[in-house]
mmCIF file of C-alpha atoms in Angstrom:
data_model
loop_
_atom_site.group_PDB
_atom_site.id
_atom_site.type_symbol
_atom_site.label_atom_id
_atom_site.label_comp_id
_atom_site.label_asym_id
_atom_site.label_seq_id
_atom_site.Cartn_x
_atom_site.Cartn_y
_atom_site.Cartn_z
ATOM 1 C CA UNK A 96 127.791 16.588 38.870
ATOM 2 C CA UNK A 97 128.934 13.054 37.468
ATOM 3 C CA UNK A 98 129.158 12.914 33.625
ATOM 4 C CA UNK A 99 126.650 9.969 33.012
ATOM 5 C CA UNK A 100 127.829 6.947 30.386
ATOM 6 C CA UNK A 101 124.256 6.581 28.993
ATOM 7 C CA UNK A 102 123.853 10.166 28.282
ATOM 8 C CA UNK A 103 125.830 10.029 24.988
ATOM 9 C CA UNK A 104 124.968 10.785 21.271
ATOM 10 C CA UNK A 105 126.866 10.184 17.970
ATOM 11 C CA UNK A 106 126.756 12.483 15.057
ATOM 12 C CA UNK A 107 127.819 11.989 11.575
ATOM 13 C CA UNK A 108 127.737 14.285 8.760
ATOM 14 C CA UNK A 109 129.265 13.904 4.996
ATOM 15 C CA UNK A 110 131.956 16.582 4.081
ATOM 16 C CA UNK A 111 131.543 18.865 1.110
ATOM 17 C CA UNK A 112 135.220 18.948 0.799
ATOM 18 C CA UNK A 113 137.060 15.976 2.191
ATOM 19 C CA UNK A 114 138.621 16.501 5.301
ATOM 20 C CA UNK A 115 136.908 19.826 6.091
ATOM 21 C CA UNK A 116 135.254 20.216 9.300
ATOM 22 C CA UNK A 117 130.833 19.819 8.783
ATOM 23 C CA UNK A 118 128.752 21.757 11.403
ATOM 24 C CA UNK A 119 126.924 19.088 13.261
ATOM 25 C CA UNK A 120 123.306 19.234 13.773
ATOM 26 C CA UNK A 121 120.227 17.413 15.735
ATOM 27 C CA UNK A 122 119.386 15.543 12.268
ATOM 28 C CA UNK A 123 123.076 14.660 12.235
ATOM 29 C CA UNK A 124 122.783 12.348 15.885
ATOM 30 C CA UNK A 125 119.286 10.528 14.699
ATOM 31 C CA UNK A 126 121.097 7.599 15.036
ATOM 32 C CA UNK A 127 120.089 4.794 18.018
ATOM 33 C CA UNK A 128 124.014 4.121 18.762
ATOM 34 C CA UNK A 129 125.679 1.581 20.620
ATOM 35 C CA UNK A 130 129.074 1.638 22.532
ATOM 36 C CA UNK A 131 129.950 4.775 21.044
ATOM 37 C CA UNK A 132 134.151 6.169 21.667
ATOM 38 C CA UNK A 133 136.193 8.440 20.027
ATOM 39 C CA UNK A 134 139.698 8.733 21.396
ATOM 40 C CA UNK A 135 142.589 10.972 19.543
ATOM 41 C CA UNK A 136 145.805 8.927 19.161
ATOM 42 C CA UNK A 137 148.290 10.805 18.154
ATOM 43 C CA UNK A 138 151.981 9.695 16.778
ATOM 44 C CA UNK A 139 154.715 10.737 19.490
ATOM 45 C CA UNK A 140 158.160 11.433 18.413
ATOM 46 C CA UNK A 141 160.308 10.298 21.313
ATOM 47 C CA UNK A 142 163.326 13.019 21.946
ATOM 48 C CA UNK A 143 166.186 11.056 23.789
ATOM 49 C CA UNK A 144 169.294 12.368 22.811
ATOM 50 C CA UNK A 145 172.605 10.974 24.067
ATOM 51 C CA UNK A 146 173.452 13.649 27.171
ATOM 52 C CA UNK A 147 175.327 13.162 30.478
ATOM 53 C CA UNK A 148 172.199 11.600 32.226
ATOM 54 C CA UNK A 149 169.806 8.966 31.144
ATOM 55 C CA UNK A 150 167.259 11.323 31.452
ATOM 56 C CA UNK A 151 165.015 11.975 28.163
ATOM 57 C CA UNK A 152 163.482 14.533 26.958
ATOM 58 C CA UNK A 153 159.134 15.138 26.735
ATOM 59 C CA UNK A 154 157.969 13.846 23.582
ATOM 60 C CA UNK A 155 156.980 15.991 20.842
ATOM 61 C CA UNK A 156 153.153 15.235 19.214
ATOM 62 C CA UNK A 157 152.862 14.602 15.524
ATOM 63 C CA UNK A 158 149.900 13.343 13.440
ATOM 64 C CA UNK A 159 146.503 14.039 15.176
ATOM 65 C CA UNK A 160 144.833 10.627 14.243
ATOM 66 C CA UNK A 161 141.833 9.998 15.572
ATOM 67 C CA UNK A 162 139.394 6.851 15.872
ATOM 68 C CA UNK A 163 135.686 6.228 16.753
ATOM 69 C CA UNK A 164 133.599 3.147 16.823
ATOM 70 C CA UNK A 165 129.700 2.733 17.566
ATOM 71 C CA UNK A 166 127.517 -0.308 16.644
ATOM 72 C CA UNK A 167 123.540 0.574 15.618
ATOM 73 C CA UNK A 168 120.758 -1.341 14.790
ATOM 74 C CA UNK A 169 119.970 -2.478 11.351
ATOM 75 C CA UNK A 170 116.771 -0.505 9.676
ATOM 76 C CA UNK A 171 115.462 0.824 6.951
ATOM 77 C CA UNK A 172 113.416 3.300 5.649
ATOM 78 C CA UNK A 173 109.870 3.510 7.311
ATOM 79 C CA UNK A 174 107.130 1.090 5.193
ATOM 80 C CA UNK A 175 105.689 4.084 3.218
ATOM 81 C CA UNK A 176 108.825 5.630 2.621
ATOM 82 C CA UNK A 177 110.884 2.513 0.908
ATOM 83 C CA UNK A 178 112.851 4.336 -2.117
ATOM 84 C CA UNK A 179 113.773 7.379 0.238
ATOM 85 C CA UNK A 180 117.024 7.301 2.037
ATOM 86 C CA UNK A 181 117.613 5.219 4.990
ATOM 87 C CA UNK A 182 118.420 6.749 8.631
ATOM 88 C CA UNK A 183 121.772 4.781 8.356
ATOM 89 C CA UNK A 184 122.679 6.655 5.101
ATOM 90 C CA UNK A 185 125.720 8.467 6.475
ATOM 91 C CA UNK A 186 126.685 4.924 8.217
ATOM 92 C CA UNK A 187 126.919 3.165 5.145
ATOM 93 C CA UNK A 188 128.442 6.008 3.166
ATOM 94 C CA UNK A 189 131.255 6.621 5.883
ATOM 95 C CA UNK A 190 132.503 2.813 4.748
ATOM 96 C CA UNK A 191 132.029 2.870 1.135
ATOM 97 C CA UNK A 192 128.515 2.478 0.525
ATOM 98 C CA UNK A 193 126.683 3.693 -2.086
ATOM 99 C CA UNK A 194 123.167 4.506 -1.994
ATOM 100 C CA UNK A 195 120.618 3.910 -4.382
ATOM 101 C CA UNK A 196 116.928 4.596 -4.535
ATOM 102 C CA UNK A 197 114.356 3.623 -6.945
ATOM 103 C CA UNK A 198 111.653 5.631 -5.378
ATOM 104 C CA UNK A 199 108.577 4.257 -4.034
ATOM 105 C CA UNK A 200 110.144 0.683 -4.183
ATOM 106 C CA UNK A 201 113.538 0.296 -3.085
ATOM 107 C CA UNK A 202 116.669 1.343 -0.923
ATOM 108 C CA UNK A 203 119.919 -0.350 -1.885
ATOM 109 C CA UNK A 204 123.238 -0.001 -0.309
ATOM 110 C CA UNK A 205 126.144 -1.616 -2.438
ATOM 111 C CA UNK A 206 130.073 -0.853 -1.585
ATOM 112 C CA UNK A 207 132.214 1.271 -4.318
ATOM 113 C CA UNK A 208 135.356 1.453 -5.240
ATOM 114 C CA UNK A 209 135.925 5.466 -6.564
ATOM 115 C CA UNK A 210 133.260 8.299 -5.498
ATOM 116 C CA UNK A 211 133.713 8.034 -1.518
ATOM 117 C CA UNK A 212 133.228 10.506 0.639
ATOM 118 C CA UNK A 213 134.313 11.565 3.694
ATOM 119 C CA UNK A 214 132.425 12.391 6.891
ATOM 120 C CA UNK A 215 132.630 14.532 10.048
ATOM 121 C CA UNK A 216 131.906 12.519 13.065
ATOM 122 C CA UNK A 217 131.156 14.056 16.973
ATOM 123 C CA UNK A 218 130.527 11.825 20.012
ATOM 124 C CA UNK A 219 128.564 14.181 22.617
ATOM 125 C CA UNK A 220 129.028 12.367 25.877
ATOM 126 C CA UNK A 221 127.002 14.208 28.372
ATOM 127 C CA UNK A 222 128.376 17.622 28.269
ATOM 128 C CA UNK A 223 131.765 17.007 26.684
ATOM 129 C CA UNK A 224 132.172 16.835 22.696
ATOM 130 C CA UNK A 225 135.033 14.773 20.548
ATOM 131 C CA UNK A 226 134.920 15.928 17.165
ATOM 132 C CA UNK A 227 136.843 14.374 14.109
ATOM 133 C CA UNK A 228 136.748 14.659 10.283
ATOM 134 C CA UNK A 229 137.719 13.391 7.116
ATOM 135 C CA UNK A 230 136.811 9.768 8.361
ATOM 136 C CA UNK A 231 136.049 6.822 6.805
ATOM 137 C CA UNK A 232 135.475 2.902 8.136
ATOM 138 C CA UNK A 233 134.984 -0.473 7.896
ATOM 139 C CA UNK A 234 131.911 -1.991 8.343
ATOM 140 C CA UNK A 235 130.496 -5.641 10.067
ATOM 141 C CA UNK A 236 126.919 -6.880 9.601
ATOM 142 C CA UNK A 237 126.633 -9.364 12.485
ATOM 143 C CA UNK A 238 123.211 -11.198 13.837
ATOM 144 C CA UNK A 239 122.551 -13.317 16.532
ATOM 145 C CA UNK A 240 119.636 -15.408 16.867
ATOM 146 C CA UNK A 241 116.827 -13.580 18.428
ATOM 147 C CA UNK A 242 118.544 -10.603 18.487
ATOM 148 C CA UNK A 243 118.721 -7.415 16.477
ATOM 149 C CA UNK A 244 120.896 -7.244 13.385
ATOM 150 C CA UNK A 245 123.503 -4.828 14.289
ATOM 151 C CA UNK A 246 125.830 -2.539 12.517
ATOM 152 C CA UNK A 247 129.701 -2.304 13.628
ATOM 153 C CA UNK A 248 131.897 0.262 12.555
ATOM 154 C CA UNK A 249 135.639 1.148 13.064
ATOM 155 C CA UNK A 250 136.258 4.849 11.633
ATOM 156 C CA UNK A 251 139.769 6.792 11.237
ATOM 157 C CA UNK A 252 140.269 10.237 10.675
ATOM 158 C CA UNK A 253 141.824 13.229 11.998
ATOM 159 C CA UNK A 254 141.374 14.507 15.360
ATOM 160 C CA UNK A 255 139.746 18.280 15.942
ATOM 161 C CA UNK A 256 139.194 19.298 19.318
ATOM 162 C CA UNK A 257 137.465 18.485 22.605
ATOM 163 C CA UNK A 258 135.018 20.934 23.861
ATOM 164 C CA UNK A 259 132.131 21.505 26.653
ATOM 165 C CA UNK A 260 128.999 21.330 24.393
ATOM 166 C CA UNK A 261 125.047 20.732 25.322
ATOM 167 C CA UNK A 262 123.609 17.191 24.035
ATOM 168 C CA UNK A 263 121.475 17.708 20.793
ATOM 169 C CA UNK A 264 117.862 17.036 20.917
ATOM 170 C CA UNK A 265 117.519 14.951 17.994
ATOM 171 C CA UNK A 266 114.110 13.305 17.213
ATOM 172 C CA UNK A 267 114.949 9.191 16.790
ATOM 173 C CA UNK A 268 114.120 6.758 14.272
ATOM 174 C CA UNK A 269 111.048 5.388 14.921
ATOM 175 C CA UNK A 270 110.903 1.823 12.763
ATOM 176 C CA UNK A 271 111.879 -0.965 14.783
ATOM 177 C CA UNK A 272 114.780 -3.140 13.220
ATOM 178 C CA UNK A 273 115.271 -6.168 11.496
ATOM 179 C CA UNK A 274 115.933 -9.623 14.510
ATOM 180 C CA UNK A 275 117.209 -11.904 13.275
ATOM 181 C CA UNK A 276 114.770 -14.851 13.764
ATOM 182 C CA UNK A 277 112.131 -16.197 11.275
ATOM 183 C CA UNK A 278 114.649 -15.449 8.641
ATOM 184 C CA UNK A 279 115.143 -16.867 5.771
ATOM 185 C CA UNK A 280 118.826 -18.133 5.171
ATOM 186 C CA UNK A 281 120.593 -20.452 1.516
ATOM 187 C CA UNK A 282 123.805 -21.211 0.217
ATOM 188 C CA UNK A 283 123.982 -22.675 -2.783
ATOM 189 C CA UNK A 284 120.455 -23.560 -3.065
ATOM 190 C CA UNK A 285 120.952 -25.320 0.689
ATOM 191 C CA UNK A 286 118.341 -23.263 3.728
ATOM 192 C CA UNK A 287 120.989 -23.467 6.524
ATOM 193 C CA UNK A 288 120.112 -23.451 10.367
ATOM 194 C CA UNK A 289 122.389 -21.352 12.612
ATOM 195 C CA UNK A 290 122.858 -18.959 15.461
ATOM 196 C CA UNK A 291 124.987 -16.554 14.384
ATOM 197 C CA UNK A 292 126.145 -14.342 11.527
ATOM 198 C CA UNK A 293 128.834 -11.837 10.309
ATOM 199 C CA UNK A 294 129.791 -9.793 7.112
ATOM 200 C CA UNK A 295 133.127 -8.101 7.626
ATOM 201 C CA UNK A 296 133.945 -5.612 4.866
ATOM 202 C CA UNK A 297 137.581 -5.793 5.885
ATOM 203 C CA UNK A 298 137.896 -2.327 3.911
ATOM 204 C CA UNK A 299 141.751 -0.537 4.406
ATOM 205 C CA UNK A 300 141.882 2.426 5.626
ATOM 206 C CA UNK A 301 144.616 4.986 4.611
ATOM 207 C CA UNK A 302 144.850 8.228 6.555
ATOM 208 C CA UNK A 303 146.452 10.744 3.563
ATOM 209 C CA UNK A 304 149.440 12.485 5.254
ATOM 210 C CA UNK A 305 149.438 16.360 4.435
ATOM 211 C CA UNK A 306 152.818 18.270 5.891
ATOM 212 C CA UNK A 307 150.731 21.648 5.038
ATOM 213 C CA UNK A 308 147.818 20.306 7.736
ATOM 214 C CA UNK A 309 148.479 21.378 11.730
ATOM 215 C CA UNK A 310 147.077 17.627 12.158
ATOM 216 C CA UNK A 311 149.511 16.168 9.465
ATOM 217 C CA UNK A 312 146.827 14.356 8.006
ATOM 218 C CA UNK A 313 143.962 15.515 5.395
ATOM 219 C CA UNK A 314 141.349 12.641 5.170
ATOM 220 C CA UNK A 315 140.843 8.803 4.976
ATOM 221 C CA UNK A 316 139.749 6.581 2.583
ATOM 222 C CA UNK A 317 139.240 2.753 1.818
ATOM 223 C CA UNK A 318 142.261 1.567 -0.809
ATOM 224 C CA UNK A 319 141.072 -1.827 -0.599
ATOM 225 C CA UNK A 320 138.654 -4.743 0.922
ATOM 226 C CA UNK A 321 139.000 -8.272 1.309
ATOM 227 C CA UNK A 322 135.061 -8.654 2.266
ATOM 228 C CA UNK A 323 134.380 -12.442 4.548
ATOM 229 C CA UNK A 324 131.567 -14.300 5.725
ATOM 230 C CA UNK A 325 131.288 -16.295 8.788
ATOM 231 C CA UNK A 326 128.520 -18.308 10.033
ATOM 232 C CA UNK A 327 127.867 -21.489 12.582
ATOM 233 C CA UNK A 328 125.631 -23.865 10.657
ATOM 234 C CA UNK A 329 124.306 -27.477 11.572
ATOM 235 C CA UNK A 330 126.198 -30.010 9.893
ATOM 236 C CA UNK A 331 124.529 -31.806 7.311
ATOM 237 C CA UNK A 332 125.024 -35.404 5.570
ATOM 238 C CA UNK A 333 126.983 -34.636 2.181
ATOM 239 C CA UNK A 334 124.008 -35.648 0.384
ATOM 240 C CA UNK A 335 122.199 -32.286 1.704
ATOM 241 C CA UNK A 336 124.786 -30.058 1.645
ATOM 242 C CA UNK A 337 128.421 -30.914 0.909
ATOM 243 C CA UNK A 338 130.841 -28.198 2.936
ATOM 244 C CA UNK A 339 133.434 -30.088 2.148
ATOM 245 C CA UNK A 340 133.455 -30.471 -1.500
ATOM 246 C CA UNK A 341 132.171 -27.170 -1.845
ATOM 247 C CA UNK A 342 135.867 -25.691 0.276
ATOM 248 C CA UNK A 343 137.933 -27.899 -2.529
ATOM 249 C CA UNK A 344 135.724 -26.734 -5.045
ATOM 250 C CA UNK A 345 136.592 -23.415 -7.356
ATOM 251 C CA UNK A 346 132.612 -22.693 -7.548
ATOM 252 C CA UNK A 347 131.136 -19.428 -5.858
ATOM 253 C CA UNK A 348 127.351 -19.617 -4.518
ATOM 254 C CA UNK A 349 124.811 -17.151 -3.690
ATOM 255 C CA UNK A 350 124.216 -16.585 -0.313
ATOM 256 C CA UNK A 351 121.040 -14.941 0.375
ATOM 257 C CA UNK A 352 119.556 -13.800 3.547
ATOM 258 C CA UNK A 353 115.705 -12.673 4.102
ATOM 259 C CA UNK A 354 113.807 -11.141 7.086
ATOM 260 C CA UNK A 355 111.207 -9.129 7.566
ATOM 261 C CA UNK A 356 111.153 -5.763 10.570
ATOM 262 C CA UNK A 357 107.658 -5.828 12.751
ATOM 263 C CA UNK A 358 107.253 -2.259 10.745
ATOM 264 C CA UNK A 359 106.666 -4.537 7.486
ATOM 265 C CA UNK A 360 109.612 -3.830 5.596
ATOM 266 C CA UNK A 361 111.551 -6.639 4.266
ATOM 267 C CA UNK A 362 115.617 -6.267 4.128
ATOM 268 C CA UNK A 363 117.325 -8.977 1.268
ATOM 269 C CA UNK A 364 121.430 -9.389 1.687
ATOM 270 C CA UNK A 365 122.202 -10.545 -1.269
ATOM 271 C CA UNK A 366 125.865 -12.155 -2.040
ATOM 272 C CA UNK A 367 126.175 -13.668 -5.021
ATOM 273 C CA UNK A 368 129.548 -15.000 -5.481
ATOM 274 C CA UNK A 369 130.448 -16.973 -2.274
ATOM 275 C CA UNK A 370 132.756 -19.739 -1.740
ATOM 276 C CA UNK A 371 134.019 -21.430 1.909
ATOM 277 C CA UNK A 372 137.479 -20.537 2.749
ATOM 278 C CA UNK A 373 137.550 -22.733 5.780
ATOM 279 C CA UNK A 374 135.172 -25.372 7.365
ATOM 280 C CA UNK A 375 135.991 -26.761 11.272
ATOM 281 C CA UNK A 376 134.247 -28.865 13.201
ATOM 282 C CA UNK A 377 131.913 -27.429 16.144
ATOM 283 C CA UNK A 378 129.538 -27.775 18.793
ATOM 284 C CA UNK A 379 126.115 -26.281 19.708
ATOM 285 C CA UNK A 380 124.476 -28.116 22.965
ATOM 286 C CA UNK A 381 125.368 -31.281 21.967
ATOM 287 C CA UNK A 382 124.472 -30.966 18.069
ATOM 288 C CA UNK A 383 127.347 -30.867 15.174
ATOM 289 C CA UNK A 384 127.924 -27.636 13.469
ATOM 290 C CA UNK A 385 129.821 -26.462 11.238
ATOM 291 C CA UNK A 386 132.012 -23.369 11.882
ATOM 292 C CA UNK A 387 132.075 -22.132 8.079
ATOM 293 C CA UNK A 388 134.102 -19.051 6.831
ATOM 294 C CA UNK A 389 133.426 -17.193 2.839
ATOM 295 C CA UNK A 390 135.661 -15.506 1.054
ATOM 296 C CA UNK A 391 133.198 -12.960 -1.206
ATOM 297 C CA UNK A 392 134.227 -12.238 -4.325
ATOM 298 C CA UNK A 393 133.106 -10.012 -7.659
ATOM 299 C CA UNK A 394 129.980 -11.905 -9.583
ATOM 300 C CA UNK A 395 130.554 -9.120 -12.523
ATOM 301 C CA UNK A 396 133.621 -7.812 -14.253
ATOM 302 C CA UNK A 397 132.938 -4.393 -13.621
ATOM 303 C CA UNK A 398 132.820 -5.369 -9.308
ATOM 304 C CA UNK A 399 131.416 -3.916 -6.693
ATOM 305 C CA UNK A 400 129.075 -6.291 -6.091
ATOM 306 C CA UNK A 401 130.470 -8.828 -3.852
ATOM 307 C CA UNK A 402 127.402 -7.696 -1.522
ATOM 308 C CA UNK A 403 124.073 -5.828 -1.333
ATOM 309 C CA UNK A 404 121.913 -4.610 0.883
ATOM 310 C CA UNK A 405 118.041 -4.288 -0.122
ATOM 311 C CA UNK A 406 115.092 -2.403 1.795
ATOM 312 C CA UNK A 407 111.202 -2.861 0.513
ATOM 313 C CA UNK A 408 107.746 -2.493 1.347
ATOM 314 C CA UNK A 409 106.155 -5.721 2.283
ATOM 315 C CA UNK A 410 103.038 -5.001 1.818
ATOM 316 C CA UNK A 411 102.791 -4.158 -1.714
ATOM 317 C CA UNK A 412 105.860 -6.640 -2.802
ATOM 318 C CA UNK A 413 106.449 -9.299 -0.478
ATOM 319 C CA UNK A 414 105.149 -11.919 -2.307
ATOM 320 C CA UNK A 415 107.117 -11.512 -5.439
ATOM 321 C CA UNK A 416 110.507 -10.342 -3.067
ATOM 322 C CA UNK A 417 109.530 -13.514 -1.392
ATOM 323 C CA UNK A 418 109.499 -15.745 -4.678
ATOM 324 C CA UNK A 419 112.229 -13.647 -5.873
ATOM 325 C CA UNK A 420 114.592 -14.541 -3.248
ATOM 326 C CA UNK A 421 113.400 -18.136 -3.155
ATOM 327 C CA UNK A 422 114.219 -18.343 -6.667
ATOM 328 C CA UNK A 423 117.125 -16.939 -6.679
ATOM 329 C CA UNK A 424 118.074 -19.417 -3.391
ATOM 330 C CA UNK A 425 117.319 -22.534 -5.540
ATOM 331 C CA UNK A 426 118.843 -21.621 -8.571
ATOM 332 C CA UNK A 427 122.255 -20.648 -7.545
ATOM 333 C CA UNK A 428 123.806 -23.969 -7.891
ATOM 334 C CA UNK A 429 123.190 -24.353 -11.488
ATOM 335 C CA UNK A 430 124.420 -20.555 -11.638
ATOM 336 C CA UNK A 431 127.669 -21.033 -9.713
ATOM 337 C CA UNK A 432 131.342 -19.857 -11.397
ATOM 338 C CA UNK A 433 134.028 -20.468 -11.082
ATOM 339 C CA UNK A 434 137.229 -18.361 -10.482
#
């Protein structure tokens, strides 16, 4: 029998000790994944000696790296359960994501610079499993209008093996996620119309070499991040929202996005140091935009903060996360720094 495309799960589970292999489980694959790989690409050392032909030699392998990718949708918690941790935990965590939880109200993901962990990942593809660990990623929050907000994530590691194992039978997420439509959307105090969206952490990521290690490699992790913005805005008369004063300016604004899931849980990106990097000139049907790109930057000394990434019940605090973010919207002109 064919080995069907669709028929394919991905599984992620944190390490206890970086770079050792985790057993993965049903719980491990409740993840609704997207364009899922992961492909072993090993370093090659090429033997050609000088020798009385111009024949070479087979090549000898050398590091076992290995990389996977998948995209998911954006969710949180179910409504009841805000303040518990989110299905996309292990997502978030695998790119230098901390989680916290203030229970009964909140989930909050925020990226960190020490603390990371390392996770076991296995892509089950219909009969056949790829199994890596010690990995670690980068991460891109992108939206389209109408569409879902969706996850995309890069992850390097070290390669394991290939082997003939069953599908799990995990039991899915059942929230729906967050489309992005009827959002709520301001930079510097400015609501901004546009189709599309993404948040690339840009993190590094260093595979540590190990000569003691068959693979030659004993886990990844994030040594840095240049975190960017890009977005597709209207253009606007200077008087409602200068892009170009604010690129020559040194001043950082909030960005703030707000939408609601059909489940009733509201999700706030927050970035509150902002500032354009570059603004062109484009077109949507006829209409000026604006194709607009942030640099995000550290509001606090102490840092990682150049993001987060909220999930709470609407039904007991929409109103006030509502006014909150509105607030916070207006006000971040007369808050702005600069750097």
């Amino acid at each position: 029998m064919p080995l069907l495309t669709r028929r394919t799960q991905f599984a992620i589970a944190e390490e206890t000790t970086p770079g050792d292999v985790e057993t993965l489980t049903a719980t491990n694959a409740a993840i609704l994944a997207y364009e899922t790989t992961l492909n072993p690409s090993p370093t090659f050392f090429k033997r050609d000696p000088y020798t009385k032909t111009l024949s070479r030699y087979n090549s000898i392998p050398g590091q076992r790296i290995c990389e996977a990718t998948m995209k998911c949708e954006l969710m949180g918690p179910v409504s009841s359960r805000c303040g518990d941790t989110g299905p996309l935990k292990a997502i978030f965590g695998a790119c230098a994501f901390s989680e916290t939880l203030d229970t009964g109200t909140s989930t909050t993901y925020k990226p960190l610079s020490t603390s990371q962990l390392t996770y076991t990942i296995g892509v089950y593809e219909d009969g056949v499993k790829k199994l890596m660990s010690g990995a670690m990623g980068n991460l891109i929050l992108s939206g389209v209008l109408g569409e879902p907000m969706m996850v995309e994530c890069t992850f390097r590691g070290k390669y394991e093996s290939v082997t003939d194992v069953d599908l799990l039978t995990p039991t899915y997420p059942t929230q729906k996620p967050f489309i992005f439509i009827g959002a709520t959307l301001a930079y510097g105090g400015t609501t901004l119309r546009l189709n599309n969206i993404s948040i690339d952490m840009r993190n590094e990521v260093a595979l540590r070499s190990d000569v003691t290690s068959s693979a030659g490699i004993d886990y990844a992790f994030v040594t840095s991040r240049d975190p960017i913005a890009t977005i597709d805005p209207e253009m606007e008369l200077v008087a409602t929202h200068d892009f170009f004063g604010k690129l020559l300016s040194e001043a950082t604004y909030a960005l703030n996005i707000y939408m609601v899931s059909p489940d009733g849980v509201h999700v706030h990106i927050n970035i509150p140091s902002a500032r354009y990097t570059a603004v062109n000139p484009g077109d949507r049907d006829g209409i000026r935009t604006v194709d607009a790109t942030f640099e995000l930057t550290k509001k606090a000394d102490a840092g990682d903060d150049e993001i987060s990434i909220g999930f709470v019940d609407t039904s007991s605090s929409s109103s006030s996360s509502s006014s909150s973010l509105s607030s916070s919207s207006s006000s971040s002109s007369s808050s702005s720094t600069s750097t």
